[in-house]
Amino acid sequence: MKVLVIDDEPVHVRGMIKHINWGKLGFDKVVGKHNAAEALRLLQEEPFDLVLTDINMPEISGLELIRRINLFGKQPGIIIVSGYNEFTYAQEAIRLGVCAYILKPVKPEEVEENVLLLAEKKQWNIMERDSKVEFALLNDILEEPVTDGTERKNLHPVITKILVYIGKNYTRDITVQELAEEFCMNESYLSVLFKKEIGINLSSYMQRYRINRAMELLKNSDMRISEIAYRVGYQNPCYFTEQFKKVFQITPSEVRKTTYL
């Protein structure tokens, strides 16, 4: 996918190209332009998936640029990056279908957050990992849970903290809202980021985590199955057995019989 960065100040263009990890966000081509006229000519020659533009530029303003882009057949996702915190600009941007309005100085994590939300809205495939890599990562995390002090270079730092939090609180129901409040994040962004990093959504991860902990207890303790169910957060032992079999294709009772052979 391709992204076009437009700002009449070269230092801002260089900064957004250099300090944002576009490759991680799924973009393999990043182009910078210093005026709207050049950007329009380029957009007429080749389509871009994402456009980041300033508002206050000579000759053609960012808002006028967006009006002209909207006349094109295939419209890219558009994010405004501006030093103007004025309601009238934001109001017009919304009317023109802009996806986000980010104030300078730009924080890379804020751009990433808005690009991921836009990706979900437009159903881009930037969040898809290679299925074999995804499966290996998930199993690695489940078999060796993330704890305090753990560092995983292949995971976003916030997701690492969330996994630690889940490991400490998995016996009760944890919601996206709770995690968003705990880690001061937007709920939608947290959901998208979690799925991007882990490969499955929060509720699916919680279920897998609980079932894996249950398997450990089945193999390494003499606790009753109903007690294990309660211990890992299931109030209904029958439902626990059903979910366990979905994951391992074997019932807890069958695991016990195999363990004691």
Short mmCIF file of C-alpha atoms in Angstrom, two decimals:
data_model
loop_
_atom_site.label_atom_id
_atom_site.label_comp_id
_atom_site.label_asym_id
_atom_site.label_seq_id
_atom_site.Cartn_x
_atom_site.Cartn_y
_atom_site.Cartn_z
CA MET A 1 0.00 0.00 0.00
CA LYS A 2 1.05 3.61 -0.56
CA VAL A 3 0.95 6.76 1.55
CA LEU A 4 1.40 10.37 0.43
CA VAL A 5 2.59 13.01 2.93
CA ILE A 6 1.97 16.67 2.00
CA ASP A 7 3.31 19.71 3.86
CA ASP A 8 4.90 22.93 2.62
CA GLU A 9 7.56 22.64 5.33
CA PRO A 10 10.12 19.99 4.29
CA VAL A 11 11.13 19.31 7.90
CA HIS A 12 7.59 18.14 8.69
CA VAL A 13 7.49 15.88 5.65
CA ARG A 14 10.84 14.32 6.54
CA GLY A 15 9.76 13.88 10.15
CA MET A 16 6.54 12.04 9.30
CA ILE A 17 8.34 9.80 6.83
CA LYS A 18 11.24 9.03 9.17
CA HIS A 19 9.63 8.71 12.60
CA ILE A 20 6.52 6.71 11.72
CA ASN A 21 7.01 3.00 11.13
CA TRP A 22 5.05 2.81 7.89
CA GLY A 23 6.31 -0.68 7.11
CA LYS A 24 4.79 -2.00 10.33
CA LEU A 25 1.51 -0.35 9.36
CA GLY A 26 1.51 -2.17 6.03
CA PHE A 27 2.79 0.55 3.69
CA ASP A 28 5.59 -0.30 1.27
CA LYS A 29 5.76 3.09 -0.48
CA VAL A 30 5.90 6.49 1.23
CA VAL A 31 6.10 9.67 -0.87
CA GLY A 32 6.50 13.25 0.34
CA LYS A 33 5.38 16.41 -1.49
CA HIS A 34 5.85 20.06 -0.48
CA ASN A 35 2.82 21.60 -2.18
CA ALA A 36 -0.72 20.61 -3.05
CA ALA A 37 -0.35 21.17 -6.80
CA GLU A 38 2.43 18.57 -7.05
CA ALA A 39 0.42 16.21 -4.89
CA LEU A 40 -2.65 16.53 -7.11
CA ARG A 41 -0.64 15.78 -10.23
CA LEU A 42 0.80 12.68 -8.60
CA LEU A 43 -2.61 11.51 -7.37
CA GLN A 44 -3.97 11.80 -10.91
CA GLU A 45 -1.13 9.60 -12.17
CA GLU A 46 -1.28 6.87 -9.53
CA PRO A 47 -3.67 5.95 -6.71
CA PHE A 48 -2.64 6.20 -3.05
CA ASP A 49 -4.31 4.43 -0.15
CA LEU A 50 -3.61 7.12 2.44
CA VAL A 51 -2.98 10.88 2.30
CA LEU A 52 -1.65 12.96 5.19
CA THR A 53 -1.89 16.69 4.51
CA ASP A 54 -1.35 20.03 6.21
CA ILE A 55 -4.08 22.69 5.94
CA ASN A 56 -2.20 25.97 5.65
CA MET A 57 -0.27 25.75 2.36
CA PRO A 58 0.34 28.37 -0.37
CA GLU A 59 -1.73 28.44 -3.57
CA ILE A 60 -3.91 25.44 -2.73
CA SER A 61 -4.91 24.85 0.89
CA GLY A 62 -5.22 21.41 2.41
CA LEU A 63 -9.01 21.69 2.51
CA GLU A 64 -9.17 22.67 -1.16
CA LEU A 65 -6.83 19.77 -1.95
CA ILE A 66 -9.24 17.40 -0.22
CA ARG A 67 -12.21 18.83 -2.16
CA ARG A 68 -10.39 18.07 -5.42
CA ILE A 69 -9.32 14.60 -4.27
CA ASN A 70 -12.98 13.86 -3.52
CA LEU A 71 -13.71 14.33 -7.22
CA PHE A 72 -11.44 11.40 -8.10
CA GLY A 73 -12.92 7.96 -8.66
CA LYS A 74 -11.17 6.02 -5.91
CA GLN A 75 -10.76 8.12 -2.79
CA PRO A 76 -7.88 7.47 -0.37
CA GLY A 77 -8.18 7.67 3.39
CA ILE A 78 -7.31 11.23 4.39
CA ILE A 79 -5.79 12.45 7.66
CA ILE A 80 -5.18 16.14 8.33
CA VAL A 81 -2.04 17.11 10.23
CA SER A 82 -2.27 20.76 11.22
CA GLY A 83 -1.02 23.38 13.64
CA TYR A 84 -4.48 24.99 13.69
CA ASN A 85 -6.73 23.95 16.55
CA GLU A 86 -9.80 25.74 15.20
CA PHE A 87 -13.32 24.34 15.25
CA THR A 88 -14.20 25.72 11.80
CA TYR A 89 -11.32 23.80 10.20
CA ALA A 90 -12.24 20.59 11.99
CA GLN A 91 -15.92 21.04 11.09
CA GLU A 92 -15.10 21.48 7.40
CA ALA A 93 -12.71 18.52 7.51
CA ILE A 94 -15.49 16.29 8.88
CA ARG A 95 -17.86 17.51 6.16
CA LEU A 96 -15.27 16.58 3.53
CA GLY A 97 -14.96 13.04 4.91
CA VAL A 98 -11.57 13.36 6.58
CA CYS A 99 -10.80 10.35 8.79
CA ALA A 100 -8.80 12.16 11.48
CA TYR A 101 -7.54 15.62 12.48
CA ILE A 102 -4.13 15.49 14.20
CA LEU A 103 -2.48 18.54 15.73
CA LYS A 104 1.21 19.35 15.39
CA PRO A 105 3.68 18.50 16.80
CA VAL A 106 2.87 15.05 15.50
CA LYS A 107 3.19 12.06 17.82
CA PRO A 108 3.97 8.86 15.85
CA GLU A 109 1.73 6.77 18.14
CA GLU A 110 -1.21 9.08 17.41
CA VAL A 111 -0.74 8.60 13.67
CA GLU A 112 -0.46 4.83 14.17
CA GLU A 113 -3.66 4.80 16.23
CA ASN A 114 -5.63 6.65 13.57
CA VAL A 115 -4.21 4.58 10.70
CA LEU A 116 -5.22 1.35 12.45
CA LEU A 117 -8.74 2.66 13.06
CA LEU A 118 -8.92 3.70 9.41
CA ALA A 119 -7.67 0.27 8.35
CA GLU A 120 -10.51 -1.38 10.25
CA LYS A 121 -13.04 0.98 8.68
CA LYS A 122 -11.75 0.45 5.14
CA GLN A 123 -11.05 -3.26 5.73
CA TRP A 124 -7.42 -2.99 4.73
CA ASN A 125 -5.41 -6.15 5.35
CA ILE A 126 -2.53 -4.46 7.18
CA MET A 127 -3.35 -6.32 10.39
CA GLU A 128 -3.01 -9.80 8.94
CA ARG A 129 0.09 -11.75 9.94
CA ASP A 130 1.37 -14.80 8.13
CA SER A 131 -0.83 -17.57 9.57
CA LYS A 132 2.13 -19.80 10.55
CA VAL A 133 3.90 -16.89 12.27
CA GLU A 134 0.67 -15.89 14.02
CA PHE A 135 0.02 -19.45 15.27
CA ALA A 136 3.59 -19.83 16.53
CA LEU A 137 3.49 -16.47 18.34
CA LEU A 138 0.16 -17.20 20.00
CA ASN A 139 1.26 -20.63 21.19
CA ASP A 140 4.56 -19.21 22.44
CA ILE A 141 2.69 -16.62 24.52
CA LEU A 142 0.20 -19.15 25.87
CA GLU A 143 2.84 -21.74 26.77
CA GLU A 144 5.12 -19.18 28.44
CA PRO A 145 2.87 -16.40 29.79
CA VAL A 146 4.19 -12.84 29.82
CA THR A 147 5.05 -11.66 33.34
CA ASP A 148 6.39 -8.46 34.91
CA GLY A 149 9.79 -7.63 33.49
CA THR A 150 9.20 -9.68 30.33
CA GLU A 151 10.31 -8.04 27.10
CA ARG A 152 9.11 -9.26 23.72
CA LYS A 153 10.67 -7.39 20.82
CA ASN A 154 8.00 -8.68 18.44
CA LEU A 155 5.14 -7.15 20.48
CA HIS A 156 3.96 -3.58 21.00
CA PRO A 157 5.02 -2.47 24.55
CA VAL A 158 1.43 -1.71 25.57
CA ILE A 159 0.27 -5.16 24.45
CA THR A 160 3.02 -6.71 26.58
CA LYS A 161 1.65 -4.81 29.60
CA ILE A 162 -1.89 -5.91 28.77
CA LEU A 163 -0.80 -9.56 28.62
CA VAL A 164 0.79 -9.19 32.06
CA TYR A 165 -2.46 -7.67 33.36
CA ILE A 166 -4.50 -10.53 31.90
CA GLY A 167 -2.14 -13.06 33.47
CA LYS A 168 -2.83 -11.56 36.89
CA ASN A 169 -6.60 -11.19 36.46
CA TYR A 170 -7.73 -13.93 34.06
CA THR A 171 -9.97 -15.63 36.64
CA ARG A 172 -12.52 -12.84 36.25
CA ASP A 173 -14.04 -11.37 33.10
CA ILE A 174 -11.86 -8.59 31.66
CA THR A 175 -13.46 -6.23 29.16
CA VAL A 176 -11.94 -3.97 26.51
CA GLN A 177 -13.43 -1.04 28.42
CA GLU A 178 -11.55 -2.05 31.58
CA LEU A 179 -8.26 -2.38 29.71
CA ALA A 180 -8.80 0.93 27.91
CA GLU A 181 -9.31 2.69 31.24
CA GLU A 182 -6.39 0.90 32.88
CA PHE A 183 -3.95 1.77 30.08
CA CYS A 184 -5.47 5.15 29.06
CA MET A 185 -6.30 4.06 25.52
CA ASN A 186 -9.14 4.44 23.06
CA GLU A 187 -11.29 1.26 23.17
CA SER A 188 -11.48 0.85 19.39
CA TYR A 189 -7.74 1.36 18.98
CA LEU A 190 -6.98 -1.11 21.76
CA SER A 191 -9.18 -3.76 20.12
CA VAL A 192 -7.57 -3.26 16.71
CA LEU A 193 -4.03 -3.17 18.11
CA PHE A 194 -4.58 -6.30 20.22
CA LYS A 195 -5.84 -8.29 17.24
CA LYS A 196 -3.02 -6.96 15.05
CA GLU A 197 -0.35 -7.99 17.56
CA ILE A 198 -1.79 -11.26 18.90
CA GLY A 199 -3.78 -12.47 15.89
CA ILE A 200 -7.08 -13.01 17.74
CA ASN A 201 -9.44 -10.72 19.64
CA LEU A 202 -9.41 -10.20 23.40
CA SER A 203 -12.27 -12.57 24.28
CA SER A 204 -10.76 -15.39 22.20
CA TYR A 205 -7.38 -14.86 23.83
CA MET A 206 -8.94 -14.89 27.31
CA GLN A 207 -10.63 -18.20 26.54
CA ARG A 208 -7.44 -19.77 25.17
CA TYR A 209 -5.43 -18.48 28.13
CA ARG A 210 -7.88 -19.96 30.65
CA ILE A 211 -8.07 -23.30 28.87
CA ASN A 212 -4.27 -23.54 28.69
CA ARG A 213 -3.99 -22.84 32.42
CA ALA A 214 -6.63 -25.53 33.00
CA MET A 215 -4.59 -28.04 31.00
CA GLU A 216 -1.58 -27.34 33.23
CA LEU A 217 -3.67 -27.95 36.35
CA LEU A 218 -5.12 -31.16 34.93
CA LYS A 219 -1.64 -32.53 34.29
CA ASN A 220 0.11 -31.24 37.39
CA SER A 221 -2.44 -31.41 40.20
CA ASP A 222 -5.06 -33.72 41.65
CA MET A 223 -7.74 -31.00 41.81
CA ARG A 224 -11.22 -32.04 40.73
CA ILE A 225 -12.26 -30.93 37.25
CA SER A 226 -15.05 -28.75 38.62
CA GLU A 227 -12.56 -27.06 40.95
CA ILE A 228 -10.18 -26.42 38.06
CA ALA A 229 -13.04 -24.88 36.08
CA TYR A 230 -13.72 -22.41 38.90
CA ARG A 231 -10.01 -21.78 39.42
CA VAL A 232 -9.53 -20.59 35.81
CA GLY A 233 -12.67 -18.45 35.73
CA TYR A 234 -15.51 -20.72 34.58
CA GLN A 235 -18.59 -20.78 36.83
CA ASN A 236 -20.23 -23.61 34.87
CA PRO A 237 -18.16 -26.84 34.71
CA CYS A 238 -20.21 -28.16 31.78
CA TYR A 239 -19.51 -25.03 29.74
CA PHE A 240 -15.84 -25.31 30.73
CA THR A 241 -15.72 -28.89 29.40
CA GLU A 242 -17.36 -27.77 26.15
CA GLN A 243 -14.84 -24.95 25.63
CA PHE A 244 -11.92 -27.18 26.61
CA LYS A 245 -12.86 -29.75 23.98
CA LYS A 246 -13.17 -27.03 21.32
CA VAL A 247 -9.55 -26.07 21.91
CA PHE A 248 -7.88 -29.46 22.49
CA GLN A 249 -10.38 -31.88 20.83
CA ILE A 250 -10.36 -33.89 24.05
CA THR A 251 -12.33 -33.58 27.29
CA PRO A 252 -10.77 -32.78 30.69
CA SER A 253 -11.78 -36.28 31.89
CA GLU A 254 -9.92 -37.89 28.99
CA VAL A 255 -6.84 -35.80 29.80
CA ARG A 256 -6.99 -37.05 33.38
CA LYS A 257 -7.25 -40.68 32.28
CA THR A 258 -4.25 -40.26 29.98
CA THR A 259 -2.24 -38.51 32.71
CA TYR A 260 -2.77 -41.30 35.22
CA LEU A 261 -2.06 -44.20 32.84
#
